[in-house]
XYZ file of C-alpha atoms in Angstrom:
567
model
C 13.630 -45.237 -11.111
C 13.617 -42.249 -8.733
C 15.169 -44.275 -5.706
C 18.021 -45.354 -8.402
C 18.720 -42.062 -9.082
C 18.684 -41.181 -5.511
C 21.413 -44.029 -4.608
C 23.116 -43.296 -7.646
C 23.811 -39.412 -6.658
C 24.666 -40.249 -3.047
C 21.338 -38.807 -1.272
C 19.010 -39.282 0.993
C 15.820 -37.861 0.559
C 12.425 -38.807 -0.438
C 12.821 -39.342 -3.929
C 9.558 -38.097 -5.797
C 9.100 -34.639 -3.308
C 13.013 -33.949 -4.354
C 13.178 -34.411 -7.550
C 9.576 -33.216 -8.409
C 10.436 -29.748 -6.732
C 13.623 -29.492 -8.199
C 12.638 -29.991 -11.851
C 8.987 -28.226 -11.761
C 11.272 -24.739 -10.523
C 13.729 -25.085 -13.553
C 11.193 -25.750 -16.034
C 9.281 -22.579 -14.311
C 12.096 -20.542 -14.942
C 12.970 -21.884 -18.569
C 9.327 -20.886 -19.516
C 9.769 -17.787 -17.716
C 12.995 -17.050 -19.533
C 11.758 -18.326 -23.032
C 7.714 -16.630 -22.690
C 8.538 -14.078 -20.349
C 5.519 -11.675 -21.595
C 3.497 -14.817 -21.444
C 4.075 -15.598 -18.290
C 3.947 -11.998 -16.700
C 0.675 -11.599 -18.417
C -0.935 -14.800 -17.224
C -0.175 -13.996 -13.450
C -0.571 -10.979 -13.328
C -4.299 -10.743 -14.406
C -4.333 -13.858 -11.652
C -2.839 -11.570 -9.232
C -5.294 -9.192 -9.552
C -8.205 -11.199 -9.818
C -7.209 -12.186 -6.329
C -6.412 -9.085 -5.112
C -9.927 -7.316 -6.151
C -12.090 -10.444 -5.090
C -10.172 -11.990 -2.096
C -8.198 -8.669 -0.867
C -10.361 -8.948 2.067
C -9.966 -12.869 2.392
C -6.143 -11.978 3.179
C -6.842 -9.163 5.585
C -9.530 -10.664 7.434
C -7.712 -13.844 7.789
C -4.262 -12.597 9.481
C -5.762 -10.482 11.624
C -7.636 -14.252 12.316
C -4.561 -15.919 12.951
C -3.071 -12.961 15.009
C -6.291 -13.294 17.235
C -6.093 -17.356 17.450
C -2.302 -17.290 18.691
C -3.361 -14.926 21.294
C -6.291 -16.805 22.712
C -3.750 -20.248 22.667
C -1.347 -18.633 24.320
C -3.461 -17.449 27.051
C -5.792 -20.675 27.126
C -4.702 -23.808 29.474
C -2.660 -25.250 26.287
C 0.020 -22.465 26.789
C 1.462 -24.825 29.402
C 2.336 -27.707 27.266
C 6.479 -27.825 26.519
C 6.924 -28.376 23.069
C 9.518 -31.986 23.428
C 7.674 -33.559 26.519
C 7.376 -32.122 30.057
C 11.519 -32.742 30.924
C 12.791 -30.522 27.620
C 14.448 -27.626 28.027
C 15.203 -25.058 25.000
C 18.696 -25.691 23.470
C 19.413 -22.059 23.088
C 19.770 -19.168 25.183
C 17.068 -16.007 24.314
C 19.749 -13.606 23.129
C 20.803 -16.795 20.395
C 17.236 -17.633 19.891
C 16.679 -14.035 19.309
C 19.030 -13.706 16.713
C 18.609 -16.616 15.195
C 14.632 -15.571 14.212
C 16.173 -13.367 12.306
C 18.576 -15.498 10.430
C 15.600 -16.531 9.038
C 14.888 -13.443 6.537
C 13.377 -10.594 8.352
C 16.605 -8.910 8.667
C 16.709 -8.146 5.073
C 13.236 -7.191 5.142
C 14.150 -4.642 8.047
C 17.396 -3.031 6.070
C 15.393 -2.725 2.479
C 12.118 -1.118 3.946
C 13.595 0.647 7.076
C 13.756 3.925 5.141
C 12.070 3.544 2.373
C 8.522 2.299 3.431
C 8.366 5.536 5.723
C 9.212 7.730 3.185
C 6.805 6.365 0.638
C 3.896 6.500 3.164
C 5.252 10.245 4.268
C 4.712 11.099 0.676
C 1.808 9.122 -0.381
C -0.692 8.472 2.526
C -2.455 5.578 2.367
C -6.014 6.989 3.787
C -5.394 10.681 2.085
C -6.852 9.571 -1.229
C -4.326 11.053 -3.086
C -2.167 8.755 -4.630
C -2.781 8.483 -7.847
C -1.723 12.158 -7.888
C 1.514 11.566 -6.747
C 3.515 9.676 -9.318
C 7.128 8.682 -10.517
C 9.625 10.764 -12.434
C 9.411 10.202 -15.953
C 9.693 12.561 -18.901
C 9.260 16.090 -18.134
C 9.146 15.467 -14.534
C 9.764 18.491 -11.543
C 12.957 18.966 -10.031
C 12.572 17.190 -6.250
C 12.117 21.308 -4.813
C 9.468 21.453 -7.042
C 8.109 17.833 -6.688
C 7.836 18.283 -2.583
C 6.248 21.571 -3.269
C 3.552 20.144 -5.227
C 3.308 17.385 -2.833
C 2.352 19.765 0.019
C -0.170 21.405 -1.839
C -2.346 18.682 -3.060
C -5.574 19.139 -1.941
C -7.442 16.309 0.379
C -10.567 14.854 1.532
C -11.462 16.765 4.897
C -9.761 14.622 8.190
C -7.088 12.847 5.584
C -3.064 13.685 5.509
C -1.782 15.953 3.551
C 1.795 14.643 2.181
C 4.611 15.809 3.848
C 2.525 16.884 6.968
C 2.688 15.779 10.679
C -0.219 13.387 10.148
C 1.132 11.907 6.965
C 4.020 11.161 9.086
C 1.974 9.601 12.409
C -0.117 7.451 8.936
C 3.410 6.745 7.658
C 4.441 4.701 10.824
C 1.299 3.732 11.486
C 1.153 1.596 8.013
C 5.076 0.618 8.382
C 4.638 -1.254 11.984
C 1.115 -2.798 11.141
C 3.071 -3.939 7.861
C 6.218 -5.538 9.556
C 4.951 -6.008 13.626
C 2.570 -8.421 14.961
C 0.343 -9.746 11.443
C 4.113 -10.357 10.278
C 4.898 -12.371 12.696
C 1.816 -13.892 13.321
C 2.273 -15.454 9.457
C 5.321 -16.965 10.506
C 4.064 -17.902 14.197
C 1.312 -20.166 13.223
C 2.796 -22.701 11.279
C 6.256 -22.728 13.207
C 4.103 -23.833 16.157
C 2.256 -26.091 14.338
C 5.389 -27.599 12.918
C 6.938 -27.826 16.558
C 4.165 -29.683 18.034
C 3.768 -31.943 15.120
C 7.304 -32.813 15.158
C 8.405 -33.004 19.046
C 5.007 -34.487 19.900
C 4.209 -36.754 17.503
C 7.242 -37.201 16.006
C 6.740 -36.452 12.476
C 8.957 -35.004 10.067
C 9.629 -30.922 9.406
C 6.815 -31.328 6.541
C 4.332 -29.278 5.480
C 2.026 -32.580 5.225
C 2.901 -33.711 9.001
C 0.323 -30.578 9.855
C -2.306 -32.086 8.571
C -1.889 -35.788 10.332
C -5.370 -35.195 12.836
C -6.941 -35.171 9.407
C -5.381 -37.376 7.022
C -3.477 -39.720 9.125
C -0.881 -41.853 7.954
C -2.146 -40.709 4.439
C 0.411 -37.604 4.846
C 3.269 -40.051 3.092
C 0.649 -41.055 0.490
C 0.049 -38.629 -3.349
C -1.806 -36.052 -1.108
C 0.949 -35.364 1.708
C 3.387 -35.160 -1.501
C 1.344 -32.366 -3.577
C 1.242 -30.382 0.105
C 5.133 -30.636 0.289
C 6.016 -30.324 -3.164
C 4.161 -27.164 -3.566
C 5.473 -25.796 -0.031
C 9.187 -26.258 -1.656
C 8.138 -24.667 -4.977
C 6.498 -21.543 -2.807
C 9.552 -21.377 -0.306
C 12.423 -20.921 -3.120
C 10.735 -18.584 -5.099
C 9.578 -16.688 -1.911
C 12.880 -16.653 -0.687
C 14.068 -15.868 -4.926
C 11.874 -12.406 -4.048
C 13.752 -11.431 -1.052
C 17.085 -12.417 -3.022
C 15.955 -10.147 -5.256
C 15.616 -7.080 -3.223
C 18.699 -7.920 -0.909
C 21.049 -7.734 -4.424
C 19.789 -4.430 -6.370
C 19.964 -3.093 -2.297
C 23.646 -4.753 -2.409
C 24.060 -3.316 -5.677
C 22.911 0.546 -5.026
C 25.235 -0.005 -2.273
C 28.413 -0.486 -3.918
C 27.561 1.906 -6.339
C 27.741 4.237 -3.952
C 30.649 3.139 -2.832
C 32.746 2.654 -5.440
C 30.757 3.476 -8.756
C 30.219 -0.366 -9.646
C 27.482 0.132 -12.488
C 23.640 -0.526 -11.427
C 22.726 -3.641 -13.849
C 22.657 -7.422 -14.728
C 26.279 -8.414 -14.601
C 26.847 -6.537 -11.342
C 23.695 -7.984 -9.683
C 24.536 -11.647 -11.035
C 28.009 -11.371 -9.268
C 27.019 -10.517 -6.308
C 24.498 -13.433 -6.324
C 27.279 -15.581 -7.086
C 29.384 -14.129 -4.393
C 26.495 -14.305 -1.636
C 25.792 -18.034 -2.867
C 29.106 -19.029 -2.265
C 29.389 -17.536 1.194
C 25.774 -19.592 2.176
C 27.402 -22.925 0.661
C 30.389 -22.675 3.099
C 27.782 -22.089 6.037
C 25.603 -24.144 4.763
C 28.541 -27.042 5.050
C 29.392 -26.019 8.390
C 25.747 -26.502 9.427
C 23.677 -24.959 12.330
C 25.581 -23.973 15.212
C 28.547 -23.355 13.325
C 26.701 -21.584 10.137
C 23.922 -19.821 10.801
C 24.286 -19.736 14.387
C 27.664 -17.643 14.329
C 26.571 -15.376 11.063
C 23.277 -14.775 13.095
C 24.986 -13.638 16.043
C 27.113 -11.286 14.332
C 24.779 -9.657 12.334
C 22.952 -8.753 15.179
C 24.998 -7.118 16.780
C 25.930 -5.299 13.359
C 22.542 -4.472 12.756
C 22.155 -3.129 16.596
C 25.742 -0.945 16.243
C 24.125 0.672 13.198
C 20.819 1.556 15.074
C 22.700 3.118 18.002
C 25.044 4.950 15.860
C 21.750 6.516 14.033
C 19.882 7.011 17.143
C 23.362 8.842 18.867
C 24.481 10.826 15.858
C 20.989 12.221 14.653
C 18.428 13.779 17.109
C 18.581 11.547 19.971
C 15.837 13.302 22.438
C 13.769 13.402 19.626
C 14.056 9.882 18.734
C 13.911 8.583 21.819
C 10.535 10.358 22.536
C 9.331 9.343 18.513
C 9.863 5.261 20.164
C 7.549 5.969 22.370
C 5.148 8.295 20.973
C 5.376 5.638 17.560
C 4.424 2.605 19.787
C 1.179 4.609 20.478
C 1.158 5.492 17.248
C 1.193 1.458 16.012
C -1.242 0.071 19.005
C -3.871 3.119 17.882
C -3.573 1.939 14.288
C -3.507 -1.627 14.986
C -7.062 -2.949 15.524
C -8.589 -0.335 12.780
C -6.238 -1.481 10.283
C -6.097 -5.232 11.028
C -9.789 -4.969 9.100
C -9.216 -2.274 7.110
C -10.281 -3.827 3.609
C -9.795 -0.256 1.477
C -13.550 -0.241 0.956
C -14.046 3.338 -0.009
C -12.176 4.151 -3.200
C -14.170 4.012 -6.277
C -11.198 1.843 -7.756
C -11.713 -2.165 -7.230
C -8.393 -2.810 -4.640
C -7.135 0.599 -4.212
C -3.949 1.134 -2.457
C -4.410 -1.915 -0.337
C -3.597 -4.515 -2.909
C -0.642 -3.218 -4.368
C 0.806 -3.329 -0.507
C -0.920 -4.822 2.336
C -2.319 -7.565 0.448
C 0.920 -8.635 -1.554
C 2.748 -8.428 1.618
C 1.161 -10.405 3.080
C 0.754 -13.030 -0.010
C 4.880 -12.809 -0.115
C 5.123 -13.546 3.697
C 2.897 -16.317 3.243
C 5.020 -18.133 0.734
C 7.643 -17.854 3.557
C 5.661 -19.208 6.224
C 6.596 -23.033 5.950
C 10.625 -21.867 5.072
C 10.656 -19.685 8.205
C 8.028 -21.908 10.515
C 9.755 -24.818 9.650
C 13.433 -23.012 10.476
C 11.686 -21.375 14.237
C 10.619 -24.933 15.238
C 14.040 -26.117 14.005
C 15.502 -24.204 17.384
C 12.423 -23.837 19.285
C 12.180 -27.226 21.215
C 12.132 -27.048 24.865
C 9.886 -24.144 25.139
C 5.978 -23.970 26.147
C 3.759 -23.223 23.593
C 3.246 -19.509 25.874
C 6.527 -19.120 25.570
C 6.831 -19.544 22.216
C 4.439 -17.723 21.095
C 5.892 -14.874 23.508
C 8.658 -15.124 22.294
C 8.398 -15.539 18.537
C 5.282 -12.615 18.288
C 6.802 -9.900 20.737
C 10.712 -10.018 20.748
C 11.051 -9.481 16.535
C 7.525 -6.628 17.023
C 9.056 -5.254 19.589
C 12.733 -5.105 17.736
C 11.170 -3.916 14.839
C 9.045 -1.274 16.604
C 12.587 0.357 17.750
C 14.025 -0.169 14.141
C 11.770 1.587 12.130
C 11.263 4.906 14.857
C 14.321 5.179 14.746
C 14.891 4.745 10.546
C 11.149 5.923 10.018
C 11.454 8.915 12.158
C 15.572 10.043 11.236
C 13.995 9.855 7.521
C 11.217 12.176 7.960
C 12.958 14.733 10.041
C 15.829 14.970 7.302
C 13.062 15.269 4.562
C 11.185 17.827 6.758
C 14.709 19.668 7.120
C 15.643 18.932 3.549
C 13.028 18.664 1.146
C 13.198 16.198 -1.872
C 16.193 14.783 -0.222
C 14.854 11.261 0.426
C 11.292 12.024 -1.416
C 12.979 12.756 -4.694
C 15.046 9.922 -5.004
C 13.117 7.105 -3.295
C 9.407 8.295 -4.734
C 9.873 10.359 -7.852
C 12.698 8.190 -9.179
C 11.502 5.212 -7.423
C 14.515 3.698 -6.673
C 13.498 1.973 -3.222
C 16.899 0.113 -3.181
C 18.969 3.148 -2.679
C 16.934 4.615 0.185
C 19.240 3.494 2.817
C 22.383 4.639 1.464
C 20.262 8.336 0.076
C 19.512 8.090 4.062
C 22.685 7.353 5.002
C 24.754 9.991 3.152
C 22.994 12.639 6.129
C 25.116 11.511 8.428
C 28.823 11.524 9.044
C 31.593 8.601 8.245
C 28.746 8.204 5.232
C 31.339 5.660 3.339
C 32.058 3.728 6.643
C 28.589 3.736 7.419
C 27.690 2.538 3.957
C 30.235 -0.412 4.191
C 28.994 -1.524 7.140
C 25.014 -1.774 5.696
C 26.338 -3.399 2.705
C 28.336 -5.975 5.390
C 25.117 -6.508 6.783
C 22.951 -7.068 4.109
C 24.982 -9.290 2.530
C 25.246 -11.231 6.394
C 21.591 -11.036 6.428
C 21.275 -12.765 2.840
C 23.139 -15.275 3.107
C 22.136 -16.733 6.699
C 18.220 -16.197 4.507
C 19.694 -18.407 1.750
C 21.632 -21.018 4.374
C 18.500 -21.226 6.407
C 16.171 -21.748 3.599
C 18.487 -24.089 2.013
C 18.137 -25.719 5.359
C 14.532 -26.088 5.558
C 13.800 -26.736 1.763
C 16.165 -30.186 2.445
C 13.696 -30.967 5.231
C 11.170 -30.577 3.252
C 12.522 -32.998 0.798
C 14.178 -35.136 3.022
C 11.124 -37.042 4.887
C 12.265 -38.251 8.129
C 15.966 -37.341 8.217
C 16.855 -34.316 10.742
C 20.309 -34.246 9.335
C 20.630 -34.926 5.140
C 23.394 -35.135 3.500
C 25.421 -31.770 3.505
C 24.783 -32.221 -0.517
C 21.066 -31.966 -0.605
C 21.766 -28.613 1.245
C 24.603 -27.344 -0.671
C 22.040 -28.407 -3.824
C 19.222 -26.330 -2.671
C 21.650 -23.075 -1.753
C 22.941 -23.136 -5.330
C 19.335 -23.547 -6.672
C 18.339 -20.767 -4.963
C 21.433 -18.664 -6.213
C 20.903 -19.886 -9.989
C 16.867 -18.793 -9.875
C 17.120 -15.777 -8.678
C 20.393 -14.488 -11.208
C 18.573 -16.204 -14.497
C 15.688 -14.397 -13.856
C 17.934 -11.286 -13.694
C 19.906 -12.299 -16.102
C 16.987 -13.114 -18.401
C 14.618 -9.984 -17.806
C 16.119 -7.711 -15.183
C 14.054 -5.700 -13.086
C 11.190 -7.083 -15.455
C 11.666 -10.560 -13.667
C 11.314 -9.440 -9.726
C 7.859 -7.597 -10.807
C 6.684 -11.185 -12.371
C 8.003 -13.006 -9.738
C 6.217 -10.465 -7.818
C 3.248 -11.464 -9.320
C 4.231 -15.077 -9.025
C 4.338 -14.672 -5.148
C 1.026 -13.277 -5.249
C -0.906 -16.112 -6.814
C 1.277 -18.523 -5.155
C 0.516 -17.114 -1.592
C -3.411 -18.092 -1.983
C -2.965 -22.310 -1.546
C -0.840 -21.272 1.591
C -3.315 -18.981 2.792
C -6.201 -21.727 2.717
C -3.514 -24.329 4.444
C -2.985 -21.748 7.420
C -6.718 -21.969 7.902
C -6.468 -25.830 8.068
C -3.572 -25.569 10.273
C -5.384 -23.855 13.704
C -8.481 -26.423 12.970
C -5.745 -29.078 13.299
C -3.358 -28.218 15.938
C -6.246 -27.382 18.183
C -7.653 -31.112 17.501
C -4.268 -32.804 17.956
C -3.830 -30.984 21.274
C -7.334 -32.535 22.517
C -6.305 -35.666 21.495
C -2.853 -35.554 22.823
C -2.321 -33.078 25.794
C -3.684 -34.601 29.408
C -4.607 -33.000 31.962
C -1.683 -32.740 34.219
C -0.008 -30.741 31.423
C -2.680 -28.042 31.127
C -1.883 -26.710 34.409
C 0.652 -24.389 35.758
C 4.295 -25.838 36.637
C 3.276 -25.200 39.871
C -0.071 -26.733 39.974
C 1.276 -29.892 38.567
C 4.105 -30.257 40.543
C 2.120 -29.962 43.373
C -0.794 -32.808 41.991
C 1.565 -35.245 40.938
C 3.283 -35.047 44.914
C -0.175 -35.569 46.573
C -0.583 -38.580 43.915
C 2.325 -39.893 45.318
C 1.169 -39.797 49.119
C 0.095 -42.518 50.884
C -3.690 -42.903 51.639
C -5.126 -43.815 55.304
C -5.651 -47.072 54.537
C -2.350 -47.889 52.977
C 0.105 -49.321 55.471
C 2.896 -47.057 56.738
């Protein structure tokens, strides 16, 4: 009946991953609409059963995967070219570059660039002292009075006070071990798993196709279905998250701009607006599409970094880059096991941040993995992992100094000017543009972030679009340009109903959603370096585990006549 259906519409997928996904995410989001408390309820006392009893699962485990792309990359196998020994990438660096961040993280950067900072300045993670610090509500202080309060809280003896210098070095600290290398390393491990799989074996951009050294040919069977249906289900409601953020950010943007009301209707336009844009590139495709957005935005994003960095304190930003990369590699081995083991409460701090994080970027992992490989071929699994781990750490290392730090020094100069808005009201979406009104051309500069956001959400909702057809799609490289424009529009219609339906209400569900939804991923990424490692014994010879060099050199004396062979 499916494949009927599937003629009859025009497409060309596989017919019982497609239409499974498609209909278990709109009867998700009816239920959601018609037992919202119900459903925010059920996952959220899931969410935090997971978050007090395998918080430490989630830690331990990227720091695992961080530590296994390292040791791969350094071993023999960081020789072997993903495509065979003759390919050659299909992109230059600077396109590749920009292009990884077509894939979502630019969003990521322009929501938290301020406003993680801040938050952290205010509320340090280690000082103990959050639950003193709270949200404005009824009767709150005036922001004077709030940052006042703030720097008088007393703390444990070696902790940071809020506001102070060490609060600040904590702030970054948290930021770049938040959004640097266990980031990445969530999105590195299955994109190279997905590139081998694919260019080696020549399987299909499927979740399933990972776990072929174990199941085999059973990968098309029930099981290899279940694995894909439930990596489309986690990648559009992942992605429905990030939507999310990217249109109250839109919307606190135009506000600003030119007074368009904070609410439903404005934040279901500009949904509408951004899906529409992501159709056209989506029909255009990926050199055309994302490939030209991508390279763009880029350059966007890097115009607004240099205008902060030249029209705020540049000495002292330039010596915060460096004195914050410290900062981050000093942080970075105590907090990759850091498991919040000390407060008296079950998760603590920890599991309302690190360890949803890191649930959320999980759910991405097969959307953005799948979308890396997508453009990676060509390039040695070193290389790769190079690449994909350092160039994005290292960009986002510069990005947040340079936010992080501007931020603190204007709330140092002018306190309760970013703390009052961001943490006593709590409106994290209008941190950039609170940010942004320090500096001058505020209204140009404002356009231009709004520009980019909007850039940087829609190449999110092309690229997923992209990968979810994959997904869906079996063997075919290049669907349809329906499936796609399908799976854009989904996207766009999830994320406004649940607006629509419950507001801000509906992104703290799906929040919770995310979290619960993150955990089957998390096991799979185990399963994934147990399997790539076994398909690369199997596969790789042992020409390919040496250098270029080495090889080149072996395979000449190979072809050199012995004594005894006649001249």
């Amino acid at each position: 009946m499916l494949d009927k259906l599937q003629r009859a519409l025009g497409l060309k997928t596989n017919p019982a991953i497609f239409f499974t996904s498609a209909g278990l995410t709109f009867i998700f989001v009816a239920v959601s609409i018609l037992f919202t408390d119900g459903v925010d309820t059920a996952f959220r006392s899931a969410s935090d059963a997971i978050k007090s009893n395998l918080g430490w699962l989630y830690i331990l485990g990227v720091t695992s995967f961080l530590i296994f792309l390292i040791w791969i990359a350094a071993s023999r196998y960081g020789h072997v070219r993903l495509g065979g020994k003759e390919a050659r990438p299909e992109y230059s660096n600077v396109t590749w570059f920009g292009m990884l961040f077509a894939a979502g993280i630019g969003t990521i950067l322009m929501f938290w660039g301020v406003a993680e900072p801040i938050n952290h300045f205010a509320n340090p993670p280690l000082s103990g002292v959050n639950s003193e610090v709270g949200t404005l509500g009824e009767g709150a202080m005036t922001q004077p009075e709030f940052a006042d309060s703030l720097s008088g809280i007393a703390v444990a003896p070696g902790s940071a006070a809020p506001l102070s210098e060490q609060a600040a070095s904590e702030a970054m600290g948290f930021t770049l071990y938040h959004f640097g290398l266990h980031t990445w390393a969530i999105f590195t491990l299955p994109a190279l798993a997905f590139a081998y799989f694919a260019y080696r074996r020549g399987l299909p951009f499927r979740v399933s196709s990972i776990f072929h050294p174990l199941l085999g040919d059973r990968i098309n069977g029930p099981i290899g279905k279940a694995i894909d249906i439930a990596a489309v289900i986690g990648t559009i409601f992942g992605v429905a998250v990030s939507i999310g953020l990217g249109t109250l950010q839109i919307n606190s943007g135009l506000n600003g701009l030119f007074g368009i009301e904070i609410g439903a209707a404005a934040q279901i336009s500009i949904i509408a607006v951004v899906t529409v844009i992501a159709t056209i590139s989506v029909v255009l495709g990926l050199d055309k599409g994302i490939k030209w957005l991508s390279n763009i935005n880029i350059w966007m994003a890097v115009g607004l970094l240099l205008f902060i960095l030249l029209a705020g304190s540049t000495i002292y930003l330039l010596r915060g880059v460096i004195e914050t990369t410290g900062i981050y590699l000093s942080h970075l081995i105590p907090l990759s096991f850091w498991n919040d083991t000390l407060p008296a409460d079950e998760w603590g701090w920890q599991g309302g941040w690190t360890v949803f994080y890191w649930a959320w970027t999980i759910t991405w992992a097969p959307f953005v993995g799948i979308f890396v490989a997508r453009i990676s071929k060509g390039r040695t699994i070193r290389q790769f992992v190079i690449g994909v781990l350092g160039a994005p750490t290292a960009f986002s290392i510069i990005w947040f100094s340079i936010f992080g730090l501007s931020a603190i020094n204007i709330e140092w100069d002018d306190p309760g000017s970013l703390v009052g808005p961001v943490v006593q009201e709590g409106d994290t979406a209008a941190a950039l543009f609170a940010f942004l009104q320090h500096f001058p051309a505020t209204e140009f500069l404002m356009a231009m972030a709004v520009l980019i956001v909007v850039i940087f959400f829609t190449t999110s909702s092309d690229s997923a679009s992209l990968v979810v057809d994959m997904l869906t799609s079996g063997n075919t490289l290049n669907p349809p340009v329906r499936q796609r424009v399908f799976w854009a529009l989904t996207e766009g219609v999830v994320a406004a109903t649940l607006i629509a339906a419950t507001g801000q209400e509906a992104l703290q569900a799906l929040e919770q959603v995310i979290t619960v939804l993150g955990l089957p991923f998390f096991l799979i990424a185990f399963l994934t370096m147990y399997c790539l490692v076994r398909a690369l014994r199997q596969d790789v010879t042992e020409d390919e585990l040496l250098p270029p060099r080495r090889a080149a050199k072996r395979r000449l004396r190979e072809k050199e006549p012995t004594s005894s062979e006649p001249s």
